[in-house]
Amino acid sequence: MLEYTPVQLQDATSGVDHSMNEQDEDESSNSQRDSSSFWLAIKTARSMAQVRSVLYRFDVPEEEFANRFPSLAKLVQGLPDESATPT
């Protein structure tokens, strides 16, 4: 029969401060929540006017949007532009 021998593991990061202060945690949570809100708002937009409104609300310039979020930019490129006058 095998005997159990307890082994004490040493923390490889001993001496490193692993604590996160509340401000870091709040900023991380807010950032993640904002990112999720941004993606959802863009994915559910039904027009380019709505996309522009989301970009404005999240302070993302249109030029930067295509570079930072190419998959979302491709997703919305076929949306109608409600602000354009019909011809």
CSV table of N, CA and C in Angstrom, one decimal:
chain,number,residue,atom,x,y,z
A,1,MET,N,0.8,-1.2,0.0
A,1,MET,CA,0.0,0.0,0.0
A,1,MET,C,0.9,1.2,0.0
A,2,LEU,N,0.5,2.2,-0.8
A,2,LEU,CA,1.3,3.5,-0.9
A,2,LEU,C,1.0,4.3,0.4
A,3,GLU,N,2.0,5.0,0.8
A,3,GLU,CA,1.8,5.9,1.9
A,3,GLU,C,1.8,7.3,1.4
A,4,TYR,N,0.9,8.1,2.1
A,4,TYR,CA,0.8,9.5,1.7
A,4,TYR,C,1.9,10.3,2.4
A,5,THR,N,2.7,11.0,1.7
A,5,THR,CA,3.7,11.9,2.3
A,5,THR,C,3.4,13.3,1.9
A,6,PRO,N,3.0,14.2,2.9
A,6,PRO,CA,2.7,15.5,2.5
A,6,PRO,C,3.9,16.3,2.1
A,7,VAL,N,3.8,17.1,1.1
A,7,VAL,CA,4.9,17.9,0.6
A,7,VAL,C,4.5,19.3,0.7
A,8,GLN,N,5.4,20.1,1.1
A,8,GLN,CA,5.1,21.6,1.2
A,8,GLN,C,5.7,22.2,0.0
A,9,LEU,N,4.8,22.8,-0.8
A,9,LEU,CA,5.3,23.5,-2.0
A,9,LEU,C,5.7,25.0,-1.7
A,10,GLN,N,6.7,25.4,-2.3
A,10,GLN,CA,7.1,26.8,-2.1
A,10,GLN,C,6.5,27.7,-3.2
A,11,ASP,N,6.1,28.8,-2.8
A,11,ASP,CA,5.5,29.8,-3.8
A,11,ASP,C,6.7,30.4,-4.6
A,12,ALA,N,6.6,30.2,-5.9
A,12,ALA,CA,7.7,30.7,-6.8
A,12,ALA,C,7.7,32.2,-6.8
A,13,THR,N,6.6,32.8,-6.4
A,13,THR,CA,6.6,34.2,-6.5
A,13,THR,C,6.6,34.8,-5.1
A,14,SER,N,7.2,34.2,-4.1
A,14,SER,CA,7.3,34.7,-2.8
A,14,SER,C,7.9,36.1,-2.8
A,15,GLY,N,7.4,36.9,-2.0
A,15,GLY,CA,7.9,38.3,-1.9
A,15,GLY,C,7.3,39.2,-2.9
A,16,VAL,N,6.4,38.7,-3.8
A,16,VAL,CA,5.8,39.5,-4.8
A,16,VAL,C,4.4,39.9,-4.2
A,17,ASP,N,4.0,41.2,-4.3
A,17,ASP,CA,2.7,41.6,-3.8
A,17,ASP,C,1.7,41.2,-4.8
A,18,HIS,N,0.8,40.3,-4.4
A,18,HIS,CA,-0.3,39.8,-5.3
A,18,HIS,C,-1.6,40.6,-5.1
A,19,SER,N,-1.6,41.5,-4.2
A,19,SER,CA,-2.8,42.2,-3.9
A,19,SER,C,-3.2,43.2,-5.0
A,20,MET,N,-4.5,43.3,-5.1
A,20,MET,CA,-5.0,44.3,-6.1
A,20,MET,C,-5.8,45.3,-5.3
A,21,ASN,N,-5.6,46.6,-5.4
A,21,ASN,CA,-6.4,47.5,-4.7
A,21,ASN,C,-7.7,47.7,-5.3
A,22,GLU,N,-8.7,48.3,-4.6
A,22,GLU,CA,-10.0,48.4,-5.1
A,22,GLU,C,-10.1,49.2,-6.4
A,23,GLN,N,-9.3,50.2,-6.5
A,23,GLN,CA,-9.3,51.0,-7.7
A,23,GLN,C,-8.9,50.2,-8.9
A,24,ASP,N,-7.9,49.4,-8.8
A,24,ASP,CA,-7.5,48.5,-10.0
A,24,ASP,C,-8.6,47.6,-10.3
A,25,GLU,N,-9.3,47.0,-9.3
A,25,GLU,CA,-10.3,46.1,-9.6
A,25,GLU,C,-11.5,46.8,-10.2
A,26,ASP,N,-11.9,48.0,-9.7
A,26,ASP,CA,-13.0,48.7,-10.3
A,26,ASP,C,-12.7,49.1,-11.7
A,27,GLU,N,-11.5,49.6,-12.0
A,27,GLU,CA,-11.1,50.0,-13.4
A,27,GLU,C,-11.1,48.8,-14.3
A,28,SER,N,-10.7,47.6,-13.9
A,28,SER,CA,-10.7,46.4,-14.7
A,28,SER,C,-12.1,46.0,-15.0
A,29,SER,N,-12.9,46.0,-13.9
A,29,SER,CA,-14.3,45.6,-14.1
A,29,SER,C,-15.1,46.6,-15.0
A,30,ASN,N,-14.8,47.9,-14.8
A,30,ASN,CA,-15.5,48.9,-15.7
A,30,ASN,C,-15.0,48.7,-17.1
A,31,SER,N,-13.7,48.5,-17.3
A,31,SER,CA,-13.2,48.3,-18.7
A,31,SER,C,-13.8,47.1,-19.4
A,32,GLN,N,-13.9,46.0,-18.7
A,32,GLN,CA,-14.5,44.8,-19.2
A,32,GLN,C,-15.9,45.0,-19.5
A,33,ARG,N,-16.6,45.7,-18.6
A,33,ARG,CA,-18.1,46.0,-18.8
A,33,ARG,C,-18.2,46.9,-20.0
A,34,ASP,N,-17.4,47.9,-20.1
A,34,ASP,CA,-17.5,48.9,-21.3
A,34,ASP,C,-17.2,48.1,-22.6
A,35,SER,N,-16.2,47.3,-22.6
A,35,SER,CA,-15.9,46.5,-23.8
A,35,SER,C,-17.1,45.6,-24.2
A,36,SER,N,-17.7,45.0,-23.3
A,36,SER,CA,-18.8,44.1,-23.6
A,36,SER,C,-20.0,44.9,-24.1
A,37,SER,N,-20.2,46.1,-23.5
A,37,SER,CA,-21.3,47.0,-23.9
A,37,SER,C,-21.1,47.5,-25.3
A,38,PHE,N,-19.8,47.9,-25.6
A,38,PHE,CA,-19.4,48.4,-26.9
A,38,PHE,C,-19.7,47.3,-27.9
A,39,TRP,N,-19.2,46.1,-27.7
A,39,TRP,CA,-19.4,45.0,-28.7
A,39,TRP,C,-20.9,44.7,-28.9
A,40,LEU,N,-21.7,44.6,-27.9
A,40,LEU,CA,-23.1,44.4,-28.0
A,40,LEU,C,-23.8,45.5,-28.8
A,41,ALA,N,-23.5,46.7,-28.4
A,41,ALA,CA,-24.1,47.8,-29.1
A,41,ALA,C,-23.8,47.8,-30.6
A,42,ILE,N,-22.5,47.6,-30.9
A,42,ILE,CA,-22.2,47.6,-32.3
A,42,ILE,C,-22.8,46.4,-33.1
A,43,LYS,N,-22.8,45.2,-32.4
A,43,LYS,CA,-23.4,44.0,-33.1
A,43,LYS,C,-24.9,44.1,-33.3
A,44,THR,N,-25.6,44.9,-32.4
A,44,THR,CA,-27.0,45.0,-32.5
A,44,THR,C,-27.5,46.3,-33.3
A,45,ALA,N,-26.5,47.1,-33.7
A,45,ALA,CA,-26.9,48.3,-34.5
A,45,ALA,C,-27.6,47.9,-35.8
A,46,ARG,N,-28.6,48.6,-36.2
A,46,ARG,CA,-29.3,48.3,-37.4
A,46,ARG,C,-29.0,49.3,-38.5
A,47,SER,N,-28.2,50.3,-38.2
A,47,SER,CA,-27.8,51.3,-39.2
A,47,SER,C,-26.5,51.9,-38.9
A,48,MET,N,-25.9,52.5,-39.9
A,48,MET,CA,-24.6,53.2,-39.7
A,48,MET,C,-24.8,54.4,-38.8
A,49,ALA,N,-25.9,55.0,-38.8
A,49,ALA,CA,-26.2,56.1,-37.8
A,49,ALA,C,-26.1,55.6,-36.4
A,50,GLN,N,-26.6,54.4,-36.1
A,50,GLN,CA,-26.5,53.8,-34.8
A,50,GLN,C,-25.1,53.5,-34.5
A,51,VAL,N,-24.4,53.0,-35.4
A,51,VAL,CA,-22.9,52.7,-35.2
A,51,VAL,C,-22.2,53.9,-34.8
A,52,ARG,N,-22.4,55.0,-35.6
A,52,ARG,CA,-21.7,56.3,-35.3
A,52,ARG,C,-22.1,56.8,-33.9
A,53,SER,N,-23.3,56.6,-33.5
A,53,SER,CA,-23.7,57.0,-32.2
A,53,SER,C,-23.0,56.2,-31.1
A,54,VAL,N,-22.8,54.9,-31.3
A,54,VAL,CA,-22.1,54.1,-30.4
A,54,VAL,C,-20.6,54.5,-30.3
A,55,LEU,N,-20.0,54.7,-31.5
A,55,LEU,CA,-18.6,55.2,-31.5
A,55,LEU,C,-18.5,56.5,-30.8
A,56,TYR,N,-19.4,57.4,-31.0
A,56,TYR,CA,-19.3,58.7,-30.3
A,56,TYR,C,-19.5,58.5,-28.8
A,57,ARG,N,-20.4,57.7,-28.4
A,57,ARG,CA,-20.7,57.4,-26.9
A,57,ARG,C,-19.4,56.8,-26.2
A,58,PHE,N,-18.7,55.9,-27.0
A,58,PHE,CA,-17.5,55.3,-26.4
A,58,PHE,C,-16.2,56.0,-26.8
A,59,ASP,N,-16.4,57.2,-27.4
A,59,ASP,CA,-15.2,58.0,-27.8
A,59,ASP,C,-14.2,57.2,-28.6
A,60,VAL,N,-14.7,56.6,-29.7
A,60,VAL,CA,-13.9,55.8,-30.6
A,60,VAL,C,-14.0,56.5,-32.0
A,61,PRO,N,-13.0,57.1,-32.5
A,61,PRO,CA,-13.1,57.7,-33.8
A,61,PRO,C,-13.3,56.7,-34.9
A,62,GLU,N,-14.1,57.1,-35.9
A,62,GLU,CA,-14.4,56.1,-37.0
A,62,GLU,C,-13.2,55.5,-37.6
A,63,GLU,N,-12.1,56.3,-37.8
A,63,GLU,CA,-10.9,55.8,-38.5
A,63,GLU,C,-10.2,54.7,-37.5
A,64,GLU,N,-10.3,55.0,-36.3
A,64,GLU,CA,-9.7,54.1,-35.3
A,64,GLU,C,-10.5,52.8,-35.2
A,65,PHE,N,-11.8,52.9,-35.3
A,65,PHE,CA,-12.7,51.7,-35.2
A,65,PHE,C,-12.3,50.6,-36.2
A,66,ALA,N,-12.1,50.9,-37.4
A,66,ALA,CA,-11.7,49.9,-38.4
A,66,ALA,C,-10.4,49.3,-38.1
A,67,ASN,N,-9.4,50.0,-37.6
A,67,ASN,CA,-8.1,49.5,-37.2
A,67,ASN,C,-8.1,48.6,-36.0
A,68,ARG,N,-8.8,49.1,-35.0
A,68,ARG,CA,-8.8,48.4,-33.7
A,68,ARG,C,-9.8,47.2,-33.6
A,69,PHE,N,-10.9,47.3,-34.4
A,69,PHE,CA,-12.0,46.3,-34.4
A,69,PHE,C,-12.3,45.9,-35.8
A,70,PRO,N,-11.4,45.2,-36.5
A,70,PRO,CA,-11.7,44.9,-37.9
A,70,PRO,C,-12.8,44.0,-38.1
A,71,SER,N,-13.1,43.0,-37.2
A,71,SER,CA,-14.2,42.1,-37.4
A,71,SER,C,-15.5,42.8,-37.2
A,72,LEU,N,-15.6,43.8,-36.3
A,72,LEU,CA,-16.8,44.5,-36.1
A,72,LEU,C,-17.0,45.5,-37.3
A,73,ALA,N,-15.9,46.1,-37.7
A,73,ALA,CA,-16.0,47.0,-38.9
A,73,ALA,C,-16.6,46.3,-40.1
A,74,LYS,N,-16.1,45.1,-40.3
A,74,LYS,CA,-16.6,44.3,-41.5
A,74,LYS,C,-18.1,43.9,-41.3
A,75,LEU,N,-18.4,43.6,-40.1
A,75,LEU,CA,-19.8,43.3,-39.8
A,75,LEU,C,-20.8,44.4,-40.1
A,76,VAL,N,-20.4,45.6,-39.8
A,76,VAL,CA,-21.3,46.7,-40.0
A,76,VAL,C,-21.2,47.4,-41.3
A,77,GLN,N,-20.3,47.1,-42.2
A,77,GLN,CA,-20.1,47.8,-43.4
A,77,GLN,C,-21.3,47.7,-44.3
A,78,GLY,N,-22.1,46.7,-44.2
A,78,GLY,CA,-23.3,46.6,-45.1
A,78,GLY,C,-24.5,47.2,-44.6
A,79,LEU,N,-24.5,47.8,-43.4
A,79,LEU,CA,-25.7,48.4,-42.8
A,79,LEU,C,-26.1,49.6,-43.6
A,80,PRO,N,-27.4,49.8,-43.6
A,80,PRO,CA,-27.9,51.0,-44.3
A,80,PRO,C,-27.5,52.3,-43.5
A,81,ASP,N,-27.4,53.4,-44.3
A,81,ASP,CA,-27.0,54.7,-43.7
A,81,ASP,C,-28.3,55.5,-43.6
A,82,GLU,N,-28.9,55.5,-42.5
A,82,GLU,CA,-30.2,56.2,-42.3
A,82,GLU,C,-30.0,57.7,-42.4
A,83,SER,N,-28.8,58.2,-42.2
A,83,SER,CA,-28.6,59.7,-42.3
A,83,SER,C,-28.5,60.2,-43.7
A,84,ALA,N,-28.3,59.2,-44.7
A,84,ALA,CA,-28.1,59.6,-46.1
A,84,ALA,C,-29.5,59.9,-46.7
A,85,THR,N,-29.6,60.8,-47.6
A,85,THR,CA,-30.9,61.1,-48.2
A,85,THR,C,-31.1,60.1,-49.3
A,86,PRO,N,-32.3,59.6,-49.4
A,86,PRO,CA,-32.6,58.6,-50.5
A,86,PRO,C,-32.6,59.2,-51.8
A,87,THR,N,-32.1,58.4,-52.8
A,87,THR,CA,-32.0,59.0,-54.2
A,87,THR,C,-33.1,58.3,-55.1
